[in-house]
XYZ file of C-alpha atoms in Angstrom:
610
model
C -32.494 -38.814 -92.611
C -33.597 -42.336 -91.689
C -30.675 -43.313 -89.464
C -29.146 -41.022 -86.867
C -25.577 -40.327 -87.857
C -22.301 -40.591 -85.963
C -20.393 -37.748 -87.593
C -19.470 -35.639 -84.580
C -18.487 -37.687 -81.525
C -16.718 -35.726 -78.807
C -15.383 -35.994 -75.249
C -15.494 -39.776 -75.513
C -11.995 -39.997 -74.093
C -12.565 -37.414 -71.340
C -11.769 -38.348 -67.778
C -14.675 -39.612 -65.718
C -14.938 -38.641 -62.090
C -17.815 -39.548 -59.828
C -18.567 -35.892 -59.221
C -17.718 -34.654 -62.724
C -20.139 -32.775 -64.927
C -22.094 -34.744 -67.514
C -20.495 -32.665 -70.261
C -17.394 -34.793 -69.862
C -19.121 -37.769 -71.429
C -20.869 -35.912 -74.250
C -20.197 -36.048 -77.976
C -18.676 -32.564 -78.257
C -16.374 -31.957 -81.182
C -12.719 -31.604 -80.170
C -10.928 -29.859 -83.030
C -7.310 -30.531 -83.703
C -4.826 -28.001 -82.411
C -5.511 -24.730 -84.188
C -4.806 -21.145 -83.429
C -7.738 -18.871 -82.658
C -7.837 -17.527 -86.220
C -8.078 -21.033 -87.665
C -10.802 -21.982 -85.227
C -12.779 -18.846 -86.043
C -12.449 -19.645 -89.746
C -13.659 -23.192 -89.142
C -16.610 -21.906 -87.158
C -17.520 -19.475 -89.960
C -17.319 -22.276 -92.521
C -19.561 -24.545 -90.435
C -22.018 -21.708 -89.879
C -22.338 -21.058 -93.637
C -22.916 -24.760 -94.254
C -25.468 -24.932 -91.427
C -27.364 -21.943 -92.791
C -27.458 -23.793 -96.115
C -29.190 -26.710 -94.353
C -26.219 -29.087 -93.808
C -27.236 -31.226 -90.814
C -23.681 -32.351 -90.042
C -22.552 -28.710 -89.989
C -25.412 -27.810 -87.607
C -24.276 -30.595 -85.253
C -20.612 -29.631 -85.393
C -21.352 -25.916 -84.982
C -23.616 -26.602 -82.021
C -20.894 -28.689 -80.407
C -18.294 -25.953 -80.976
C -20.546 -23.320 -79.394
C -21.424 -25.628 -76.502
C -17.772 -26.268 -75.812
C -17.162 -22.516 -75.791
C -20.002 -22.020 -73.300
C -22.353 -20.255 -75.721
C -25.443 -22.230 -74.730
C -27.883 -19.803 -76.346
C -26.075 -20.020 -79.671
C -25.599 -23.802 -79.472
C -29.169 -24.811 -78.588
C -30.951 -23.923 -81.886
C -28.209 -25.572 -83.926
C -28.335 -28.774 -81.850
C -32.136 -28.887 -81.865
C -32.224 -28.469 -85.627
C -29.617 -31.230 -86.162
C -31.407 -33.494 -83.678
C -34.714 -32.986 -85.465
C -32.953 -34.088 -88.640
C -31.851 -37.340 -86.937
C -28.226 -36.632 -85.888
C -27.517 -38.702 -82.790
C -24.396 -36.763 -81.781
C -26.537 -33.621 -81.737
C -29.116 -35.392 -79.541
C -26.399 -36.364 -77.098
C -24.941 -32.855 -77.018
C -28.399 -31.355 -76.651
C -28.750 -33.520 -73.556
C -25.480 -32.105 -72.253
C -26.669 -28.574 -72.879
C -29.980 -29.127 -71.104
C -28.206 -30.804 -68.198
C -25.993 -27.749 -67.866
C -29.099 -25.570 -67.789
C -30.500 -27.712 -64.959
C -33.101 -29.649 -66.952
C -31.867 -33.136 -66.031
C -35.008 -35.083 -66.967
C -35.320 -33.409 -70.371
C -31.599 -34.041 -70.922
C -32.141 -37.727 -70.143
C -34.853 -37.878 -72.794
C -32.460 -36.746 -75.511
C -29.704 -39.026 -74.217
C -32.124 -41.937 -74.429
C -32.873 -41.084 -78.084
C -29.139 -40.927 -78.869
C -28.374 -44.067 -76.874
C -31.102 -46.078 -78.585
C -29.595 -44.916 -81.875
C -26.262 -46.387 -80.783
C -24.358 -43.537 -79.074
C -22.076 -45.069 -76.448
C -21.390 -41.633 -74.932
C -25.137 -40.960 -74.573
C -25.655 -44.376 -72.948
C -22.889 -43.516 -70.499
C -24.434 -40.138 -69.670
C -27.874 -41.737 -69.280
C -26.457 -44.428 -66.991
C -24.868 -41.808 -64.765
C -28.123 -39.848 -64.740
C -30.016 -42.874 -63.429
C -27.333 -43.645 -60.850
C -27.568 -40.137 -59.459
C -31.319 -40.593 -59.202
C -30.786 -43.859 -57.296
C -32.157 -46.135 -60.022
C -29.256 -48.597 -60.076
C -30.869 -51.265 -62.306
C -31.477 -48.657 -65.047
C -28.015 -47.224 -64.479
C -26.414 -50.635 -64.869
C -28.372 -51.339 -68.053
C -27.268 -48.175 -69.841
C -23.708 -48.243 -68.537
C -23.394 -51.819 -69.758
C -24.692 -50.722 -73.169
C -21.981 -48.067 -73.262
C -19.228 -50.338 -71.948
C -20.015 -53.165 -74.349
C -19.605 -50.703 -77.245
C -16.029 -50.069 -76.097
C -16.652 -46.734 -74.356
C -13.921 -46.254 -71.714
C -16.006 -43.949 -69.525
C -18.927 -46.357 -69.664
C -16.704 -49.272 -68.667
C -15.281 -47.287 -65.763
C -18.674 -46.092 -64.541
C -20.043 -49.655 -64.759
C -17.017 -50.963 -62.807
C -17.550 -48.286 -60.167
C -21.220 -49.217 -59.800
C -20.491 -52.947 -59.566
C -17.653 -52.361 -57.078
C -20.023 -50.322 -54.926
C -22.292 -53.374 -54.795
C -19.413 -55.757 -54.100
C -19.914 -57.485 -57.455
C -16.883 -59.534 -58.502
C -17.375 -58.506 -62.140
C -16.220 -54.981 -61.284
C -12.574 -55.929 -61.819
C -13.266 -57.124 -65.349
C -14.777 -53.778 -66.386
C -12.160 -51.771 -64.485
C -9.477 -53.566 -66.475
C -11.423 -52.979 -69.698
C -11.611 -49.245 -68.969
C -7.916 -49.147 -68.135
C -7.008 -50.966 -71.336
C -9.038 -48.375 -73.266
C -6.950 -45.558 -71.814
C -8.913 -44.469 -68.724
C -6.298 -43.253 -66.271
C -8.448 -43.362 -63.126
C -9.411 -46.939 -64.000
C -5.728 -47.806 -64.455
C -4.958 -46.288 -61.043
C -7.801 -48.074 -59.272
C -6.902 -51.349 -60.945
C -3.308 -50.906 -59.757
C -4.488 -50.196 -56.202
C -6.661 -53.320 -56.209
C -3.798 -55.466 -57.492
C -1.441 -53.843 -54.975
C -3.673 -54.931 -52.087
C -3.949 -58.501 -53.311
C -1.654 -61.242 -52.008
C 0.251 -62.473 -55.091
C -0.805 -65.926 -56.204
C 1.761 -68.720 -56.248
C 4.007 -68.307 -59.257
C 2.834 -64.756 -59.971
C 5.613 -62.369 -60.920
C 6.539 -59.768 -58.341
C 8.858 -56.804 -58.474
C 11.726 -56.604 -56.003
C 9.685 -54.919 -53.268
C 6.652 -57.215 -53.209
C 4.391 -55.213 -55.544
C 3.107 -57.322 -58.418
C 4.474 -56.427 -61.825
C 0.889 -56.135 -63.071
C 0.123 -53.490 -60.436
C 3.300 -51.586 -61.211
C 2.495 -51.645 -64.921
C -0.918 -50.043 -64.320
C 0.539 -47.446 -61.940
C 3.005 -46.595 -64.669
C 0.297 -46.310 -67.331
C -1.907 -44.115 -65.143
C 1.062 -41.941 -64.173
C 2.102 -41.561 -67.807
C -1.404 -40.242 -68.523
C -1.049 -37.594 -65.835
C -2.579 -39.292 -62.781
C -0.790 -37.629 -59.884
C -1.611 -40.246 -57.237
C -0.416 -43.014 -59.563
C 2.827 -41.070 -60.022
C 3.125 -40.853 -56.222
C 2.678 -44.620 -55.774
C 5.031 -45.385 -58.648
C 7.645 -43.134 -57.053
C 7.254 -44.986 -53.735
C 7.658 -48.378 -55.457
C 10.821 -47.223 -57.207
C 12.208 -45.663 -54.031
C 11.758 -48.914 -52.090
C 13.551 -50.705 -54.901
C 16.443 -48.254 -54.696
C 15.837 -46.638 -58.092
C 15.988 -43.177 -56.553
C 16.588 -41.132 -59.681
C 13.458 -42.382 -61.442
C 11.504 -42.245 -58.181
C 12.453 -38.586 -57.849
C 11.224 -37.868 -61.370
C 7.785 -39.337 -60.648
C 7.561 -37.589 -57.275
C 8.415 -34.328 -59.043
C 5.747 -34.933 -61.704
C 3.135 -35.659 -59.053
C 4.203 -32.755 -56.848
C 4.013 -30.287 -59.735
C 0.458 -31.493 -60.350
C -0.405 -30.535 -56.772
C 0.027 -33.809 -54.849
C 1.237 -32.725 -51.407
C 2.325 -36.229 -50.386
C 4.596 -36.419 -53.430
C 6.129 -33.039 -52.554
C 6.769 -34.351 -49.042
C 8.312 -37.599 -50.336
C 10.475 -35.642 -52.775
C 11.677 -33.557 -49.834
C 12.812 -36.669 -47.954
C 14.543 -37.980 -51.068
C 16.443 -34.708 -51.462
C 17.328 -34.607 -47.770
C 18.773 -38.120 -47.943
C 20.802 -36.993 -50.957
C 22.234 -34.146 -48.842
C 20.262 -31.298 -50.429
C 18.492 -30.044 -47.296
C 17.674 -26.609 -48.703
C 15.791 -28.026 -51.701
C 14.104 -30.530 -49.406
C 12.858 -27.671 -47.235
C 11.356 -25.957 -50.302
C 9.256 -29.012 -51.146
C 8.328 -29.658 -47.516
C 7.145 -26.055 -47.280
C 5.028 -26.475 -50.399
C 3.514 -29.711 -49.077
C 2.945 -28.311 -45.585
C 1.175 -25.270 -46.983
C -1.102 -27.690 -48.842
C -1.975 -29.367 -45.542
C 0.472 -32.280 -45.390
C 1.161 -32.991 -41.733
C 4.178 -35.193 -42.414
C 5.878 -32.353 -44.275
C 5.054 -29.953 -41.434
C 6.688 -32.386 -39.002
C 9.757 -32.609 -41.230
C 10.039 -28.811 -41.248
C 9.637 -28.783 -37.482
C 12.441 -31.320 -37.073
C 14.658 -29.332 -39.451
C 14.215 -26.126 -37.447
C 14.616 -27.982 -34.162
C 17.991 -29.328 -35.352
C 19.028 -25.762 -36.115
C 18.013 -24.656 -32.636
C 15.089 -22.600 -33.961
C 12.669 -23.962 -31.391
C 9.901 -21.410 -31.843
C 9.706 -22.060 -35.587
C 9.891 -25.798 -34.940
C 7.007 -25.562 -32.489
C 4.947 -23.604 -35.016
C 5.381 -26.339 -37.639
C 4.668 -29.120 -35.166
C 1.422 -27.341 -34.289
C 0.646 -27.044 -38.001
C 1.174 -30.799 -38.339
C -1.167 -31.417 -35.431
C -3.777 -29.099 -36.944
C -3.480 -31.090 -40.187
C -4.511 -34.180 -38.254
C -1.031 -35.703 -37.897
C -0.716 -37.045 -34.356
C 3.076 -37.023 -34.723
C 2.835 -33.258 -34.336
C 1.680 -33.603 -30.725
C 4.350 -36.249 -30.042
C 7.083 -34.044 -31.489
C 5.849 -31.108 -29.435
C 6.208 -33.339 -26.387
C 9.769 -34.209 -27.342
C 10.590 -30.540 -27.923
C 9.205 -29.530 -24.532
C 10.979 -32.409 -22.795
C 14.316 -31.322 -24.299
C 13.691 -27.840 -22.875
C 12.796 -29.284 -19.434
C 9.191 -28.053 -19.840
C 7.958 -31.228 -18.198
C 4.342 -30.241 -17.594
C 3.864 -29.202 -21.223
C 5.692 -32.294 -22.463
C 3.308 -34.467 -20.455
C 0.325 -32.582 -21.897
C 1.443 -33.168 -25.508
C 2.430 -36.773 -24.881
C -0.998 -37.410 -23.385
C -2.713 -35.831 -26.359
C -0.798 -38.019 -28.803
C -1.131 -41.110 -26.607
C -4.909 -40.747 -26.329
C -4.962 -40.509 -30.137
C -3.237 -43.893 -30.320
C 0.413 -42.873 -30.765
C 2.266 -45.775 -29.169
C 5.656 -44.070 -28.802
C 3.945 -41.086 -27.173
C 2.360 -43.525 -24.695
C 5.808 -44.969 -23.981
C 7.336 -41.490 -23.579
C 4.496 -40.464 -21.269
C 5.062 -43.558 -19.133
C 8.798 -42.780 -18.885
C 7.983 -39.200 -17.858
C 5.598 -40.431 -15.156
C 8.128 -43.000 -13.958
C 10.816 -40.338 -13.689
C 8.385 -38.339 -11.579
C 7.900 -41.308 -9.245
C 4.418 -42.222 -10.500
C 4.989 -45.948 -11.089
C 1.291 -46.769 -10.858
C 0.497 -44.178 -13.501
C 3.326 -45.289 -15.777
C 2.472 -48.990 -15.966
C -0.846 -48.719 -17.884
C 0.742 -46.450 -20.479
C 3.668 -48.837 -20.939
C 1.131 -51.644 -21.365
C -0.949 -49.667 -23.857
C 2.124 -48.809 -25.896
C 3.450 -52.370 -25.793
C 0.117 -53.855 -26.836
C 0.060 -51.377 -29.742
C 3.431 -52.702 -30.876
C 6.020 -50.461 -29.192
C 9.137 -52.572 -28.722
C 10.682 -50.045 -26.336
C 7.554 -50.117 -24.176
C 7.712 -53.915 -23.959
C 11.344 -53.668 -22.841
C 10.470 -50.962 -20.319
C 7.733 -53.167 -18.877
C 10.371 -55.852 -18.428
C 12.513 -53.394 -16.451
C 9.485 -52.312 -14.413
C 8.536 -55.864 -13.388
C 12.160 -56.852 -12.809
C 12.422 -53.948 -10.370
C 9.518 -55.490 -8.446
C 11.238 -58.911 -8.468
C 8.453 -60.268 -10.691
C 11.001 -62.062 -12.841
C 8.589 -64.350 -14.683
C 6.467 -61.437 -15.930
C 9.587 -59.385 -16.672
C 11.031 -62.212 -18.767
C 7.809 -62.480 -20.757
C 8.046 -58.819 -21.766
C 11.776 -59.080 -22.442
C 11.103 -62.038 -24.741
C 8.414 -60.105 -26.571
C 10.758 -57.161 -27.158
C 13.628 -59.470 -28.094
C 11.468 -61.235 -30.678
C 10.927 -57.816 -32.295
C 14.671 -57.205 -32.457
C 15.331 -55.195 -29.274
C 19.030 -55.660 -28.502
C 18.992 -54.994 -24.754
C 15.899 -57.165 -24.314
C 17.705 -60.038 -26.053
C 20.608 -59.516 -23.633
C 18.273 -59.742 -20.640
C 16.679 -62.929 -21.980
C 20.151 -64.368 -22.558
C 21.193 -63.579 -18.975
C 17.968 -65.107 -17.622
C 18.498 -68.290 -19.655
C 22.078 -68.545 -18.416
C 20.773 -68.233 -14.881
C 18.284 -71.042 -15.594
C 21.018 -73.258 -17.057
C 19.577 -73.211 -20.609
C 22.868 -72.521 -22.347
C 21.587 -73.137 -25.885
C 18.767 -70.591 -25.559
C 21.121 -68.199 -23.789
C 23.660 -68.420 -26.609
C 20.977 -67.808 -29.230
C 19.760 -64.617 -27.536
C 23.253 -63.410 -26.702
C 24.250 -63.805 -30.348
C 21.256 -61.688 -31.379
C 22.108 -58.996 -28.850
C 25.811 -59.050 -29.647
C 25.046 -58.859 -33.360
C 22.852 -55.852 -32.572
C 25.796 -54.027 -31.017
C 25.580 -54.846 -27.313
C 29.076 -54.939 -25.811
C 27.818 -56.717 -22.680
C 26.151 -59.399 -24.822
C 29.351 -59.868 -26.838
C 31.297 -60.279 -23.581
C 28.829 -62.754 -22.079
C 28.663 -64.738 -25.321
C 32.447 -64.880 -25.317
C 32.448 -66.221 -21.744
C 29.989 -68.989 -22.761
C 32.195 -69.975 -25.696
C 35.337 -69.570 -23.598
C 34.094 -72.109 -21.062
C 33.814 -74.725 -23.835
C 37.242 -74.024 -25.268
C 39.980 -76.590 -24.616
C 42.960 -75.236 -22.692
C 45.458 -73.483 -24.944
C 49.120 -74.535 -24.801
C 51.190 -72.304 -22.557
C 53.536 -69.729 -24.088
C 56.335 -67.744 -22.659
C 55.825 -64.025 -22.921
C 57.551 -62.737 -26.026
C 57.510 -66.151 -27.752
C 56.418 -65.884 -31.441
C 52.690 -66.446 -31.871
C 51.353 -68.544 -34.742
C 47.898 -69.727 -33.623
C 44.760 -68.044 -34.970
C 42.220 -66.394 -32.696
C 39.276 -68.429 -31.485
C 35.644 -67.329 -31.897
C 35.408 -66.471 -28.209
C 38.415 -64.157 -28.521
C 36.812 -62.459 -31.507
C 33.711 -61.729 -29.426
C 35.869 -60.537 -26.512
C 37.642 -58.209 -28.927
C 34.355 -56.904 -30.316
C 33.232 -56.056 -26.789
C 36.666 -54.655 -25.957
C 36.689 -52.323 -28.946
C 33.331 -51.002 -27.710
C 34.936 -50.081 -24.413
C 33.912 -53.082 -22.278
C 36.572 -53.113 -19.558
C 36.248 -56.761 -18.466
C 36.456 -57.803 -22.104
C 39.584 -55.670 -22.519
C 41.203 -57.407 -19.558
C 40.215 -60.822 -20.914
C 41.589 -60.022 -24.373
C 44.821 -58.980 -22.672
C 44.946 -62.256 -20.733
C 44.370 -64.322 -23.890
C 47.073 -62.371 -25.694
C 49.443 -62.963 -22.771
C 48.595 -66.674 -22.847
C 49.601 -66.711 -26.526
C 52.841 -64.968 -25.634
C 51.887 -61.679 -27.322
C 53.176 -59.272 -24.681
C 52.655 -56.135 -26.785
C 49.007 -56.918 -27.481
C 48.434 -57.897 -23.847
C 49.972 -54.651 -22.563
C 47.864 -52.587 -24.990
C 44.583 -54.061 -23.791
C 45.540 -54.017 -20.100
C 46.528 -50.372 -20.397
C 43.281 -49.469 -22.196
C 41.232 -51.178 -19.489
C 43.275 -49.634 -16.697
C 42.971 -46.133 -18.102
C 39.214 -46.660 -18.319
C 39.146 -47.466 -14.583
C 39.543 -51.244 -14.459
C 41.431 -52.287 -11.346
C 42.054 -55.780 -12.789
C 43.492 -54.167 -15.903
C 45.787 -51.997 -13.789
C 46.888 -55.007 -11.697
C 47.601 -57.193 -14.730
C 49.465 -54.378 -16.459
C 51.577 -54.067 -13.336
C 52.371 -57.806 -13.431
C 53.359 -57.548 -17.080
C 55.611 -54.570 -16.459
C 57.216 -56.220 -13.433
C 58.029 -59.329 -15.468
C 59.611 -57.086 -18.068
C 61.790 -55.496 -15.353
C 59.851 -52.226 -14.986
C 58.933 -52.540 -11.332
C 58.706 -48.765 -10.612
C 56.099 -48.345 -13.382
C 54.399 -51.544 -12.229
C 54.078 -50.011 -8.743
C 52.266 -47.013 -10.229
C 49.581 -49.263 -11.766
C 49.355 -51.447 -8.629
C 48.808 -48.300 -6.584
C 45.931 -47.335 -8.866
C 44.466 -50.843 -8.563
C 44.889 -50.974 -4.777
C 43.295 -47.537 -4.350
C 40.323 -48.952 -6.280
C 40.057 -51.881 -3.816
C 42.263 -54.589 -5.370
C 43.706 -56.682 -2.504
C 46.393 -58.493 -4.521
C 47.674 -55.153 -5.834
C 47.982 -53.900 -2.230
C 49.920 -57.062 -1.295
C 52.273 -56.584 -4.258
C 52.911 -53.018 -3.155
C 53.637 -54.200 0.412
C 56.266 -56.628 -0.955
C 57.784 -53.934 -3.222
C 58.203 -51.474 -0.345
C 59.493 -54.212 1.979
C 62.214 -55.102 -0.533
C 63.159 -51.440 -0.831
C 63.520 -51.249 2.951
C 60.577 -48.842 3.296
C 59.097 -50.918 6.091
C 56.463 -48.447 7.337
C 55.046 -48.022 3.824
C 55.165 -51.780 3.355
C 53.264 -52.280 6.622
C 50.636 -49.747 5.541
C 49.969 -51.573 2.269
C 49.959 -54.933 4.077
C 47.251 -53.592 6.422
C 45.317 -52.472 3.339
C 45.644 -55.915 1.724
C 44.376 -57.628 4.925
C 41.282 -55.439 4.787
C 40.639 -55.910 1.056
C 41.167 -59.682 0.821
C 40.239 -62.155 -0.471
C 40.993 -64.729 2.256
C 44.235 -66.110 0.851
C 45.557 -62.585 0.266
C 44.499 -61.487 3.744
C 46.418 -64.407 5.345
C 49.617 -63.683 3.390
C 49.303 -59.930 4.023
C 48.797 -60.527 7.763
C 51.979 -62.616 7.978
C 53.915 -59.969 6.054
C 52.472 -57.194 8.220
C 53.484 -59.019 11.445
C 56.978 -59.601 10.129
C 57.360 -55.947 9.172
C 56.010 -54.877 12.561
C 58.594 -57.039 14.350
C 61.338 -55.652 12.131
C 60.276 -52.097 12.908
C 60.153 -52.735 16.686
C 63.491 -54.544 16.821
């Protein structure tokens, strides 16, 4: 035979891994799906043909035996076919010798097959040279393979060029992916995922380029478990939870612990905690620290603290620093302060910013301010918003207002509601009403009742005076923005806001609404609410009930309520009780009330002594 044939090419579509055996790139014959009887019959047929001197049959039979692991039976067949010029047999003979440990002899046969045009042999030879450290020779043969359209050759060439930092790596990685190489498709997707999309480039809803998503999908469809994991994460961020769950399940069944963990969280969010626990257990047993933490949290919620601690320790042993942090939280909840500090320190030294913040709080609670400050600083510099806010509190407590404000502003810029409130208050104090309003709006929008109240007071001060109404007069005007903010604070239980909402309702003539808010404030302990409710009731002719609320207000230190009570008892003829409340009003003030109460007290005293 003058030209080496190409009759029996095999394993040319096998998956290439950097550490995989060379047999994966050989030209072994892959028969179509047959049962064992059919395969045995085919082998017998090829053996008869080989014994009759058919070179192609020798090559195919050798490949069949090699695939089965019968190296002794395969070698004579492959050597005979190779001697007759069959290039597939030369390639497979190289595979066989490589499996026996004769790498250099294997390379010799691969070279013969590669020179004769075998892309698979060129790929195997390129990998052989790369393992020996001869990168120029490796690149030459891998390029020969890749340029013939061999997917494994293209991938191996891309891997070599990427290792060198050669920009041409991407071109060959894409070529391998387009030829069906799943690892190449995955790595191409990862590279595209890390790139900043160019102007005008199409993106999916969550910022991942459509090109990257397409390659993740192709790799996942070919059974790449990490691609399935990433595809699931993309779909989950987009809100396509059903499809995300399917890909997580596919990846998890293939042994990807992170996918099992992610599937657990998806099931938990859907309300199926028991199924979530099954997948978390599977992932945790495979060494996933995040899943171990999730199991720990699940058992902690159920009050099973010993089991929770065991899983948190498992997470820590898996290298997840959250395990130490969660152990600290668990110990702190059980008042095991010394152990909590130990675990917080362990996590904090490992760079866990929230553990550093928690450690600082623990030290501060123990009176160690000097020890707390550096941990707050470390956590804040690492990005902990709570730590930045806590530093603001710490410096404010030392009257270092400028430094405190700087930390409050940093936390507020990251969305911390209470920090935004503190910045708003500071700006009000400085007279910068525009900046104050901006921060108060942020804090109020974040749910701070105090911020909503203070924002309302800022807007209230700008509001033109409303026309007076008689109580009970029909109300037609709409509520102003400031009243809406007062109401938001009031519904959150802010007593001063409740009183102010009542006053605005009274000013509109809405006596029922005013009474409701005054009563709510009064019952929550507001002396102004109790006083105003008393005024409302008195105007409505319910003086005995009004006296009850004035008594509550006066007992809480409200001077005007005490004066009102003195007048009530004086009118009833209970002069001694009137004098007692007048004395109380003199003491409580303010000045105008004290003067009026003193005159009333003197008059009652004269009446009693007459």
